[in-house]
mmCIF file of C-alpha atoms in Angstrom:
data_model
loop_
_atom_site.group_PDB
_atom_site.id
_atom_site.type_symbol
_atom_site.label_atom_id
_atom_site.label_comp_id
_atom_site.label_asym_id
_atom_site.label_seq_id
_atom_site.Cartn_x
_atom_site.Cartn_y
_atom_site.Cartn_z
ATOM 1 C CA MET A 296 -26.227 201.980 129.079
ATOM 2 C CA LYS A 297 -27.905 204.760 127.088
ATOM 3 C CA THR A 298 -29.804 207.356 129.091
ATOM 4 C CA LEU A 299 -32.178 209.808 127.426
ATOM 5 C CA VAL A 300 -32.411 213.074 129.359
ATOM 6 C CA LEU A 301 -35.403 215.301 128.583
ATOM 7 C CA ASP A 302 -35.153 218.960 129.559
ATOM 8 C CA ALA A 303 -38.866 219.839 129.562
ATOM 9 C CA PHE A 304 -38.649 223.549 130.357
ATOM 10 C CA SER A 305 -41.483 224.153 127.850
ATOM 11 C CA GLY A 306 -43.465 221.058 128.756
ATOM 12 C CA ILE A 307 -43.847 217.939 126.668
ATOM 13 C CA SER A 308 -46.174 216.509 124.048
ATOM 14 C CA GLY A 309 -46.047 213.515 121.745
ATOM 15 C CA ASP A 310 -44.917 215.508 118.723
ATOM 16 C CA MET A 311 -42.234 217.355 120.735
ATOM 17 C CA PHE A 312 -40.943 214.010 122.043
ATOM 18 C CA LEU A 313 -40.649 212.445 118.588
ATOM 19 C CA GLY A 314 -39.279 215.683 117.128
ATOM 20 C CA ALA A 315 -36.493 215.625 119.702
ATOM 21 C CA LEU A 316 -35.703 211.970 118.941
ATOM 22 C CA PHE A 317 -35.564 212.714 115.213
ATOM 23 C CA ASP A 318 -33.162 215.547 116.007
ATOM 24 C CA LEU A 319 -31.011 213.001 117.860
ATOM 25 C CA GLY A 320 -30.835 210.786 114.798
ATOM 26 C CA LEU A 321 -33.975 208.624 114.767
ATOM 27 C CA SER A 322 -34.485 207.219 111.264
ATOM 28 C CA LYS A 323 -37.751 208.286 109.632
ATOM 29 C CA THR A 324 -37.633 205.289 107.294
ATOM 30 C CA ALA A 325 -37.147 202.840 110.166
ATOM 31 C CA LEU A 326 -40.015 204.391 112.144
ATOM 32 C CA GLU A 327 -42.335 204.305 109.128
ATOM 33 C CA GLU A 328 -41.507 200.639 108.503
ATOM 34 C CA GLN A 329 -42.446 199.762 112.073
ATOM 35 C CA LEU A 330 -45.586 201.946 112.105
ATOM 36 C CA ALA A 331 -46.758 200.163 108.937
ATOM 37 C CA LYS A 332 -47.213 197.061 111.102
ATOM 38 C CA LEU A 333 -50.191 198.809 112.746
ATOM 39 C CA LYS A 334 -52.128 198.470 109.460
ATOM 40 C CA VAL A 335 -53.223 202.119 109.745
ATOM 41 C CA THR A 336 -53.163 204.269 106.612
ATOM 42 C CA GLY A 337 -54.083 207.779 105.554
ATOM 43 C CA TYR A 338 -51.304 209.766 107.184
ATOM 44 C CA GLN A 339 -47.805 211.002 106.496
ATOM 45 C CA LEU A 340 -44.960 211.892 108.851
ATOM 46 C CA LEU A 341 -43.609 215.419 108.560
ATOM 47 C CA VAL A 342 -40.033 215.763 109.828
ATOM 48 C CA ASP A 343 -38.714 219.253 109.242
ATOM 49 C CA ARG A 344 -35.394 220.483 110.583
ATOM 50 C CA THR A 345 -35.641 224.224 111.108
ATOM 51 C CA SER A 346 -34.771 226.984 113.562
ATOM 52 C CA HIS A 347 -36.749 228.680 116.335
ATOM 53 C CA SER A 348 -35.195 231.564 118.267
ATOM 54 C CA SER A 349 -32.001 230.968 116.239
ATOM 55 C CA ILE A 350 -31.758 227.393 117.616
ATOM 56 C CA TYR A 351 -31.950 224.520 115.165
ATOM 57 C CA GLY A 352 -34.159 221.554 115.951
ATOM 58 C CA THR A 353 -36.931 219.441 114.436
ATOM 59 C CA ASN A 354 -40.648 219.994 113.892
ATOM 60 C CA PHE A 355 -42.589 216.732 113.836
ATOM 61 C CA ASP A 356 -46.210 216.344 112.811
ATOM 62 C CA VAL A 357 -48.608 213.720 111.550
ATOM 63 C CA ILE A 358 -50.406 214.938 108.420
ATOM 64 C CA LEU A 359 -53.798 213.287 107.892
ATOM 65 C CA ALA A 360 -55.560 212.700 104.582
ATOM 66 C CA ASP A 361 -58.184 215.311 103.721
ATOM 67 C CA HIS A 362 -61.128 212.957 103.697
ATOM 68 C CA GLN A 363 -61.470 209.354 104.790
ATOM 69 C CA VAL A 364 -58.935 207.167 106.500
ATOM 70 C CA LYS A 365 -59.694 203.520 107.203
ATOM 71 C CA ASP A 366 -57.958 201.209 109.621
ATOM 72 C CA ASN A 367 -59.533 197.828 110.337
ATOM 73 C CA GLY A 368 -62.901 199.097 109.119
ATOM 74 C CA ILE A 369 -62.874 202.336 111.119
ATOM 75 C CA THR A 370 -63.551 205.501 109.129
ATOM 76 C CA GLU A 371 -61.809 208.744 110.017
ATOM 77 C CA HIS A 372 -63.589 212.078 109.488
ATOM 78 C CA GLY A 373 -61.172 214.826 110.456
ATOM 79 C CA HIS A 374 -58.623 215.422 113.192
ATOM 80 C CA HIS A 375 -60.641 214.725 116.324
ATOM 81 C CA HIS A 376 -62.262 211.372 115.563
ATOM 82 C CA GLY A 377 -62.439 209.279 118.708
ATOM 83 C CA ARG A 378 -61.851 205.656 119.641
ATOM 84 C CA SER A 379 -62.302 203.588 122.762
ATOM 85 C CA PHE A 380 -59.339 202.284 124.716
ATOM 86 C CA ALA A 381 -60.456 198.740 123.857
ATOM 87 C CA THR A 382 -60.334 199.545 120.137
ATOM 88 C CA ILE A 383 -56.874 201.060 120.356
ATOM 89 C CA LYS A 384 -55.593 198.160 122.466
ATOM 90 C CA GLN A 385 -56.973 195.675 119.942
ATOM 91 C CA LEU A 386 -55.345 197.607 117.101
ATOM 92 C CA ILE A 387 -51.941 197.475 118.789
ATOM 93 C CA GLU A 388 -52.145 193.849 119.931
ATOM 94 C CA ALA A 389 -53.250 192.659 116.483
ATOM 95 C CA SER A 390 -50.240 194.320 114.861
ATOM 96 C CA GLU A 391 -46.934 192.670 113.935
ATOM 97 C CA LEU A 392 -44.934 194.887 116.315
ATOM 98 C CA SER A 393 -42.638 193.215 118.837
ATOM 99 C CA ASP A 394 -44.129 192.217 122.183
ATOM 100 C CA SER A 395 -42.033 194.752 124.089
ATOM 101 C CA ILE A 396 -43.236 197.613 121.857
ATOM 102 C CA LYS A 397 -46.848 196.440 122.160
ATOM 103 C CA GLN A 398 -46.638 196.307 125.947
ATOM 104 C CA ARG A 399 -45.125 199.786 126.187
ATOM 105 C CA ALA A 400 -47.665 201.308 123.771
ATOM 106 C CA VAL A 401 -50.663 199.701 125.492
ATOM 107 C CA LYS A 402 -49.375 200.873 128.873
ATOM 108 C CA LEU A 403 -49.212 204.465 127.612
ATOM 109 C CA PHE A 404 -52.821 204.397 126.410
ATOM 110 C CA GLN A 405 -53.985 202.553 129.514
ATOM 111 C CA GLU A 406 -52.608 205.264 131.806
ATOM 112 C CA ILE A 407 -54.522 207.917 129.866
ATOM 113 C CA ALA A 408 -57.682 205.772 129.854
ATOM 114 C CA VAL A 409 -57.569 205.319 133.636
ATOM 115 C CA ALA A 410 -57.112 209.069 134.108
ATOM 116 C CA GLU A 411 -59.932 209.951 131.713
ATOM 117 C CA ALA A 412 -62.222 207.382 133.349
ATOM 118 C CA HIS A 413 -61.689 209.001 136.739
ATOM 119 C CA VAL A 414 -62.164 212.550 135.450
ATOM 120 C CA HIS A 415 -65.428 211.696 133.638
ATOM 121 C CA HIS A 416 -66.688 209.129 136.191
ATOM 122 C CA GLN A 417 -66.683 206.240 133.728
ATOM 123 C CA LYS A 418 -65.400 202.706 133.545
ATOM 124 C CA VAL A 419 -62.112 202.322 131.699
ATOM 125 C CA SER A 420 -63.884 200.191 129.092
ATOM 126 C CA GLU A 421 -66.320 203.058 128.476
ATOM 127 C CA VAL A 422 -63.661 205.722 127.940
ATOM 128 C CA HIS A 423 -63.914 207.194 124.454
ATOM 129 C CA PHE A 424 -60.824 209.133 123.476
ATOM 130 C CA HIS A 425 -61.134 212.281 121.409
ATOM 131 C CA GLU A 426 -57.821 214.027 120.758
ATOM 132 C CA VAL A 427 -55.850 211.052 122.063
ATOM 133 C CA GLY A 428 -57.938 208.634 119.991
ATOM 134 C CA ALA A 429 -57.159 210.370 116.721
ATOM 135 C CA ILE A 430 -54.678 208.786 114.346
ATOM 136 C CA ASP A 431 -52.036 211.452 114.953
ATOM 137 C CA SER A 432 -52.006 210.707 118.676
ATOM 138 C CA ILE A 433 -51.938 206.965 118.039
ATOM 139 C CA VAL A 434 -48.891 207.523 115.847
ATOM 140 C CA ASP A 435 -47.326 209.735 118.550
ATOM 141 C CA LEU A 436 -47.661 207.162 121.344
ATOM 142 C CA VAL A 437 -46.976 203.982 119.363
ATOM 143 C CA GLY A 438 -44.228 205.845 117.533
ATOM 144 C CA ALA A 439 -42.630 206.789 120.855
ATOM 145 C CA ALA A 440 -42.595 203.144 121.951
ATOM 146 C CA ILE A 441 -41.043 202.139 118.625
ATOM 147 C CA ALA A 442 -38.489 204.966 118.651
ATOM 148 C CA LEU A 443 -37.107 204.047 122.079
ATOM 149 C CA ASP A 444 -36.632 200.485 120.865
ATOM 150 C CA LEU A 445 -34.944 201.585 117.630
ATOM 151 C CA MET A 446 -32.572 203.910 119.483
ATOM 152 C CA LYS A 447 -31.874 201.289 122.193
ATOM 153 C CA ILE A 448 -32.635 203.691 125.053
ATOM 154 C CA ASP A 449 -32.238 201.996 128.445
ATOM 155 C CA ARG A 450 -33.343 204.756 130.795
ATOM 156 C CA ILE A 451 -35.124 208.139 130.713
ATOM 157 C CA VAL A 452 -34.575 211.114 133.014
ATOM 158 C CA VAL A 453 -36.884 214.163 132.939
ATOM 159 C CA ASN A 454 -35.591 217.533 134.156
ATOM 160 C CA ASN A 455 -37.256 220.926 134.646
ATOM 161 C CA LEU A 456 -40.754 219.676 133.792
ATOM 162 C CA ALA A 457 -42.967 222.764 133.390
ATOM 163 C CA ASP A 458 -46.603 223.554 132.585
ATOM 164 C CA GLY A 459 -48.440 226.789 131.933
ATOM 165 C CA THR A 460 -51.415 228.414 133.681
ATOM 166 C CA GLY A 461 -54.785 229.858 132.660
ATOM 167 C CA THR A 462 -57.395 227.923 130.672
ATOM 168 C CA ILE A 463 -57.591 226.038 127.397
ATOM 169 C CA LYS A 464 -60.401 224.772 125.185
ATOM 170 C CA ILE A 465 -60.537 220.998 124.656
ATOM 171 C CA ALA A 466 -63.195 218.591 123.324
ATOM 172 C CA HIS A 467 -65.092 218.782 126.633
ATOM 173 C CA GLY A 468 -65.056 222.579 126.849
ATOM 174 C CA ILE A 469 -62.877 225.165 128.574
ATOM 175 C CA VAL A 470 -60.775 223.712 131.399
ATOM 176 C CA PRO A 471 -57.974 224.963 133.648
ATOM 177 C CA VAL A 472 -54.286 224.338 133.004
ATOM 178 C CA PRO A 473 -52.880 221.836 133.905
ATOM 179 C CA VAL A 474 -55.801 220.063 132.222
ATOM 180 C CA PRO A 475 -57.801 217.539 134.308
ATOM 181 C CA ALA A 476 -56.317 214.456 132.608
ATOM 182 C CA VAL A 477 -52.765 215.689 133.271
ATOM 183 C CA MET A 478 -53.599 216.363 136.930
ATOM 184 C CA GLN A 479 -55.119 212.898 137.299
ATOM 185 C CA LEU A 480 -52.074 211.278 135.713
ATOM 186 C CA ARG A 481 -49.992 212.894 138.462
ATOM 187 C CA VAL A 482 -52.051 211.331 141.267
ATOM 188 C CA GLY A 483 -50.042 208.829 143.284
ATOM 189 C CA THR A 484 -46.726 210.019 141.897
ATOM 190 C CA LYS A 485 -43.989 212.397 142.996
ATOM 191 C CA ILE A 486 -43.453 213.796 139.518
ATOM 192 C CA PRO A 487 -42.225 217.370 140.045
ATOM 193 C CA ILE A 488 -43.886 220.044 137.906
ATOM 194 C CA HIS A 489 -43.406 223.781 138.237
ATOM 195 C CA LEU A 490 -45.880 226.228 136.716
ATOM 196 C CA ARG A 491 -44.738 229.053 134.476
ATOM 197 C CA SER A 492 -47.062 231.913 135.382
ATOM 198 C CA GLU A 493 -46.020 233.937 132.319
ATOM 199 C CA VAL A 494 -47.340 231.206 129.988
ATOM 200 C CA THR A 495 -51.153 231.207 129.878
ATOM 201 C CA THR A 496 -51.719 228.007 127.946
ATOM 202 C CA GLU A 497 -51.104 224.269 128.135
ATOM 203 C CA LEU A 498 -47.498 223.032 127.956
ATOM 204 C CA ILE A 499 -47.980 219.418 129.090
ATOM 205 C CA THR A 500 -50.502 217.406 127.085
ATOM 206 C CA PRO A 501 -52.060 214.152 128.366
ATOM 207 C CA THR A 502 -49.947 212.334 125.789
ATOM 208 C CA GLY A 503 -46.808 214.043 127.094
ATOM 209 C CA MET A 504 -47.731 213.334 130.715
ATOM 210 C CA ALA A 505 -48.302 209.661 129.921
ATOM 211 C CA LEU A 506 -44.824 209.498 128.369
ATOM 212 C CA VAL A 507 -43.316 211.024 131.510
ATOM 213 C CA LYS A 508 -45.257 208.806 133.919
ATOM 214 C CA CYS A 509 -44.653 205.538 132.088
ATOM 215 C CA LEU A 510 -41.105 206.036 130.866
ATOM 216 C CA ALA A 511 -39.163 208.286 133.241
ATOM 217 C CA SER A 512 -37.182 206.630 136.024
ATOM 218 C CA GLU A 513 -35.645 209.765 137.558
ATOM 219 C CA PHE A 514 -36.250 213.489 137.723
ATOM 220 C CA ASP A 515 -34.051 216.565 137.992
ATOM 221 C CA THR A 516 -30.719 214.803 137.825
ATOM 222 C CA THR A 517 -27.788 214.535 135.424
ATOM 223 C CA PRO A 518 -26.588 210.987 134.738
ATOM 224 C CA SER A 519 -22.971 209.962 134.592
ATOM 225 C CA GLY A 520 -21.396 209.021 131.294
ATOM 226 C CA ILE A 521 -20.431 210.765 128.092
ATOM 227 C CA LEU A 522 -22.860 213.263 126.550
ATOM 228 C CA GLU A 523 -23.089 211.955 122.985
ATOM 229 C CA ARG A 524 -25.734 214.145 121.341
ATOM 230 C CA THR A 525 -28.261 216.895 122.073
ATOM 231 C CA GLY A 526 -31.353 217.764 120.020
ATOM 232 C CA TYR A 527 -34.541 219.841 120.130
ATOM 233 C CA GLY A 528 -38.150 218.954 119.321
ATOM 234 C CA PHE A 529 -40.303 222.044 118.773
ATOM 235 C CA GLY A 530 -43.823 222.640 120.055
ATOM 236 C CA ASN A 531 -46.549 224.280 117.971
ATOM 237 C CA ARG A 532 -47.821 226.910 120.430
ATOM 238 C CA GLU A 533 -46.539 230.468 120.523
ATOM 239 C CA ILE A 534 -45.605 231.059 124.177
ATOM 240 C CA GLY A 535 -43.382 234.118 123.965
ATOM 241 C CA SER A 536 -40.169 232.132 124.402
ATOM 242 C CA LEU A 537 -38.458 229.038 123.001
ATOM 243 C CA ASN A 538 -41.064 226.272 122.897
ATOM 244 C CA ALA A 539 -38.964 223.144 122.664
ATOM 245 C CA LEU A 540 -38.153 219.875 124.353
ATOM 246 C CA ARG A 541 -34.405 219.398 124.638
ATOM 247 C CA ALA A 542 -33.231 215.786 124.545
ATOM 248 C CA SER A 543 -29.738 214.490 125.275
ATOM 249 C CA ILE A 544 -28.199 211.031 125.160
ATOM 250 C CA TYR A 545 -25.623 210.024 127.766
ATOM 251 C CA ASN A 546 -23.696 206.781 127.297
ATOM 252 C CA THR A 547 -21.983 204.972 130.162
ATOM 253 C CA LEU A 548 -20.416 202.339 127.892
ATOM 254 C CA LEU A 549 -16.740 202.956 128.595
ATOM 255 C CA SER A 550 -15.015 201.037 125.812
ATOM 256 C CA ASN A 551 -15.291 203.917 123.324
ATOM 257 C CA GLN A 552 -14.608 206.809 125.701
ATOM 258 C CA SER A 553 -11.397 208.825 125.819
ATOM 259 C CA VAL A 554 -9.287 208.825 129.006
ATOM 260 C CA GLU A 555 -6.862 211.662 129.706
ATOM 261 C CA GLN A 556 -5.571 210.921 133.209
ATOM 262 C CA GLU A 557 -2.914 208.337 134.155
ATOM 263 C CA GLN A 558 -4.203 207.837 137.700
ATOM 264 C CA ASP A 559 -7.679 207.576 139.108
ATOM 265 C CA GLN A 560 -9.683 206.119 141.981
ATOM 266 C CA VAL A 561 -12.166 203.296 141.542
ATOM 267 C CA MET A 562 -14.444 201.286 143.777
ATOM 268 C CA LEU A 563 -14.177 197.507 143.946
ATOM 269 C CA ILE A 564 -17.592 195.944 144.661
ATOM 270 C CA GLU A 565 -17.904 192.217 145.385
ATOM 271 C CA THR A 566 -20.594 189.726 146.303
ATOM 272 C CA ASN A 567 -20.506 185.940 146.836
ATOM 273 C CA LEU A 568 -23.159 183.891 145.030
ATOM 274 C CA ASP A 569 -23.744 180.208 145.735
ATOM 275 C CA ASP A 570 -27.160 179.984 144.063
ATOM 276 C CA VAL A 571 -26.578 181.520 140.641
ATOM 277 C CA THR A 572 -26.785 179.862 137.218
ATOM 278 C CA GLY A 573 -24.253 180.429 134.475
ATOM 279 C CA GLU A 574 -26.871 182.314 132.457
ATOM 280 C CA GLN A 575 -27.662 184.641 135.401
ATOM 281 C CA LEU A 576 -23.978 185.286 135.961
ATOM 282 C CA ALA A 577 -23.353 186.171 132.306
ATOM 283 C CA ASP A 578 -26.428 188.416 132.165
ATOM 284 C CA GLY A 579 -25.413 190.097 135.435
ATOM 285 C CA ILE A 580 -21.919 190.905 134.177
ATOM 286 C CA ALA A 581 -23.305 192.283 130.906
ATOM 287 C CA GLY A 582 -25.864 194.387 132.790
ATOM 288 C CA LEU A 583 -23.213 195.854 135.086
ATOM 289 C CA ILE A 584 -21.071 196.884 132.101
ATOM 290 C CA GLU A 585 -24.099 198.458 130.408
ATOM 291 C CA ARG A 586 -24.816 200.489 133.558
ATOM 292 C CA GLY A 587 -21.370 202.012 133.746
ATOM 293 C CA ALA A 588 -19.098 199.504 135.489
ATOM 294 C CA LYS A 589 -15.535 199.931 134.240
ATOM 295 C CA ASP A 590 -15.050 196.170 134.407
ATOM 296 C CA ALA A 591 -16.888 193.151 135.780
ATOM 297 C CA TRP A 592 -15.887 189.504 136.180
ATOM 298 C CA SER A 593 -16.477 186.338 138.224
ATOM 299 C CA GLU A 594 -14.108 184.122 140.205
ATOM 300 C CA PRO A 595 -14.801 180.525 141.329
ATOM 301 C CA ILE A 596 -14.668 180.178 145.130
ATOM 302 C CA MET A 597 -15.509 177.611 147.824
ATOM 303 C CA MET A 598 -17.930 178.791 150.503
ATOM 304 C CA LYS A 599 -18.908 177.400 153.888
ATOM 305 C CA LYS A 600 -20.152 173.827 154.042
ATOM 306 C CA GLY A 601 -18.041 173.089 150.968
ATOM 307 C CA ARG A 602 -20.388 174.790 148.528
ATOM 308 C CA PRO A 603 -18.869 175.779 145.151
ATOM 309 C CA ALA A 604 -19.801 179.356 144.327
ATOM 310 C CA TYR A 605 -18.768 182.480 142.437
ATOM 311 C CA LYS A 606 -17.466 185.829 143.577
ATOM 312 C CA LEU A 607 -18.949 188.506 141.309
ATOM 313 C CA CYS A 608 -16.619 191.520 141.153
ATOM 314 C CA LEU A 609 -16.750 194.893 139.461
ATOM 315 C CA LEU A 610 -14.799 198.137 139.247
ATOM 316 C CA ALA A 611 -16.738 201.383 139.052
ATOM 317 C CA ASP A 612 -16.664 205.110 139.594
ATOM 318 C CA PRO A 613 -17.536 205.650 143.296
ATOM 319 C CA ALA A 614 -20.456 207.871 142.213
ATOM 320 C CA GLN A 615 -22.022 204.838 140.480
ATOM 321 C CA ARG A 616 -22.098 202.689 143.624
ATOM 322 C CA GLN A 617 -25.796 202.992 144.466
ATOM 323 C CA ILE A 618 -26.967 202.379 140.883
ATOM 324 C CA LEU A 619 -24.799 199.258 140.542
ATOM 325 C CA VAL A 620 -25.584 197.866 143.986
ATOM 326 C CA LYS A 621 -29.300 198.321 143.319
ATOM 327 C CA TYR A 622 -28.858 196.417 140.068
ATOM 328 C CA LEU A 623 -27.042 193.580 141.871
ATOM 329 C CA PHE A 624 -29.861 193.250 144.395
ATOM 330 C CA ALA A 625 -32.564 193.417 141.720
ATOM 331 C CA LYS A 626 -31.044 191.205 139.014
ATOM 332 C CA THR A 627 -28.899 188.638 140.856
ATOM 333 C CA PRO A 628 -29.419 186.456 143.973
ATOM 334 C CA ALA A 629 -27.101 188.819 145.944
ATOM 335 C CA ILE A 630 -28.340 189.818 149.413
ATOM 336 C CA GLY A 631 -25.257 191.778 150.458
ATOM 337 C CA VAL A 632 -22.177 193.401 148.941
ATOM 338 C CA ARG A 633 -18.819 194.710 150.158
ATOM 339 C CA TYR A 634 -16.796 197.510 148.632
ATOM 340 C CA GLN A 635 -13.522 199.388 148.981
ATOM 341 C CA LEU A 636 -11.756 202.296 147.277
ATOM 342 C CA LEU A 637 -8.664 201.545 145.191
ATOM 343 C CA LYS A 638 -6.089 203.692 143.418
ATOM 344 C CA ARG A 639 -4.903 202.597 140.005
ATOM 345 C CA GLU A 640 -2.509 203.519 137.196
ATOM 346 C CA ILE A 641 -4.076 203.597 133.734
ATOM 347 C CA MET A 642 -3.030 204.296 130.153
ATOM 348 C CA GLN A 643 -4.340 207.421 128.499
ATOM 349 C CA ARG A 644 -6.768 206.582 125.731
ATOM 350 C CA LYS A 645 -7.986 208.340 122.603
ATOM 351 C CA VAL A 646 -10.695 206.736 120.478
ATOM 352 C CA LYS A 647 -11.281 207.487 116.809
ATOM 353 C CA LEU A 648 -13.499 205.989 114.123
ATOM 354 C CA ILE A 649 -11.094 204.962 111.343
ATOM 355 C CA LYS A 650 -11.910 203.915 107.788
ATOM 356 C CA THR A 651 -9.900 200.897 106.640
ATOM 357 C CA SER A 652 -10.021 198.868 103.452
ATOM 358 C CA TYR A 653 -12.186 196.342 105.299
ATOM 359 C CA GLY A 654 -14.638 198.894 106.741
ATOM 360 C CA LYS A 655 -14.921 201.405 109.574
ATOM 361 C CA LEU A 656 -14.096 200.570 113.196
ATOM 362 C CA HIS A 657 -13.106 202.290 116.423
ATOM 363 C CA VAL A 658 -9.388 202.374 117.211
ATOM 364 C CA LYS A 659 -8.021 203.058 120.691
ATOM 365 C CA GLN A 660 -4.591 204.684 120.866
ATOM 366 C CA LEU A 661 -3.144 203.957 124.317
ATOM 367 C CA THR A 662 -0.223 205.842 125.862
ATOM 368 C CA TYR A 663 1.607 205.801 129.198
ATOM 369 C CA GLY A 664 4.694 207.956 129.175
ATOM 370 C CA GLU A 665 6.708 206.711 126.192
ATOM 371 C CA VAL A 666 4.723 203.484 125.866
ATOM 372 C CA THR A 667 2.144 203.460 123.031
ATOM 373 C CA LYS A 668 -0.047 200.779 121.482
ATOM 374 C CA LEU A 669 -3.245 200.333 119.483
ATOM 375 C CA SER A 670 -6.309 198.355 120.531
ATOM 376 C CA LEU A 671 -9.384 197.258 118.564
ATOM 377 C CA GLU A 672 -12.908 196.290 119.627
ATOM 378 C CA HIS A 673 -13.414 192.525 119.282
ATOM 379 C CA GLN A 674 -17.104 192.777 118.366
ATOM 380 C CA GLU A 675 -16.410 195.251 115.575
ATOM 381 C CA LEU A 676 -13.614 193.024 114.261
ATOM 382 C CA ALA A 677 -15.898 189.997 114.334
ATOM 383 C CA LYS A 678 -18.518 191.836 112.245
ATOM 384 C CA LEU A 679 -15.909 192.945 109.711
ATOM 385 C CA ALA A 680 -14.509 189.400 109.529
ATOM 386 C CA THR A 681 -17.990 188.107 108.679
ATOM 387 C CA LEU A 682 -18.644 190.858 106.124
ATOM 388 C CA ASN A 683 -15.267 190.317 104.441
ATOM 389 C CA GLN A 684 -15.360 186.524 104.798
ATOM 390 C CA ARG A 685 -11.937 186.543 106.458
ATOM 391 C CA PRO A 686 -10.613 184.618 109.494
ATOM 392 C CA LEU A 687 -10.756 186.865 112.539
ATOM 393 C CA VAL A 688 -7.088 186.348 113.480
ATOM 394 C CA ASP A 689 -5.886 187.201 109.975
ATOM 395 C CA LEU A 690 -8.146 190.232 109.740
ATOM 396 C CA ARG A 691 -6.849 191.621 113.057
ATOM 397 C CA THR A 692 -3.238 191.294 111.870
ATOM 398 C CA GLU A 693 -3.985 192.915 108.509
ATOM 399 C CA ILE A 694 -5.971 195.817 109.996
ATOM 400 C CA LEU A 695 -3.279 196.538 112.608
ATOM 401 C CA ALA A 696 -0.661 196.599 109.858
ATOM 402 C CA GLU A 697 -2.825 198.966 107.842
ATOM 403 C CA LEU A 698 -3.353 201.211 110.872
ATOM 404 C CA ARG A 699 0.392 201.425 111.504
ATOM 405 C CA GLN A 700 0.857 202.610 107.923
ATOM 406 C CA ILE A 701 -1.885 205.236 108.389
ATOM 407 C CA LYS A 702 -0.200 206.350 111.615
ATOM 408 C CA GLN A 703 3.180 206.726 109.919
ATOM 409 C CA LYS A 704 1.699 208.782 107.103
ATOM 410 C CA LYS A 705 -0.690 211.150 108.919
ATOM 411 C CA GLY A 706 -1.308 209.864 112.432
ATOM 412 C CA ILE A 707 -4.452 208.297 113.808
#
């Protein structure tokens, strides 16, 4: 499972969010191809990797055409042209984007519409966006929904969420910080925000607050797993200190992680299921692995009254127990689990991405005392077998032979 952790010590906005994702490796070309499905023209994406306060990160901005921009018959005259929520929803739903992206994007705009409706004492259908209705904000929010799908992010954690103080001028006049829409978006939530008294301007925009409210599942916590990458998305305001959103990706998929110890302690979690389909069982096992289980499997058993059933088992780090048990209760018919701590002996493992004559793949070098062996990922082998039009069994033998030669010459 991939977890995106946002360290929002300087707040959050749509452009900071996408800037941080670009800094983590989001493809500009892939995002542009998906955004083209909105049938909106007259803008360009600016992705500029630069440094602020001697820290390298990415500036992201949406550059609008100087004059007119048309999308579905709507004419744009400058940065702050407005649209109704109904118009934006129609624009998204009429696009060729995937259903999951559409649902996420509409939800983001809907949350802002509900907040604006309350602040201005209007019906949601009457809400007319100004800043958030402009093309750049549409690109920010729809782009965020697309980016999370492209990067296959499963979960988002927000830490150190901060806003400024003082006042700021918006389309409706001068208002206090946090701005009314941001405050209304917080209603009914426990989203923690601390105010930075030394910053007398807005740090959290309504767009940024909608991203936090709709996407974040946890706050002020560090997930388990391997920290794969860290990046920075810069804000545009001068606040007297680093104005950036730091984003990090943690991965709990264990197959490509190095292991240095030869002993460890794991938790065995089990549950008996007599009302589960084969599809549910397969999906459950896959979901447990994605969420950090070291292993998961099923065993056929016979339960009371002669019912055939399955025992669903998994091994996990003890710290992952609550996350995995919650998943079992939510995604399988389980109504109770049992668990126990176990000690185990394991081989040390180093993982490297190796280039072979058939393509690149991850190679695991396993050692235990004087015992050594190599292991390959089946899914990667299967892809290479298809690409090279070779039988999988033959390809495995040939790649292992090639790897042994590489090891003899220079080591893996």
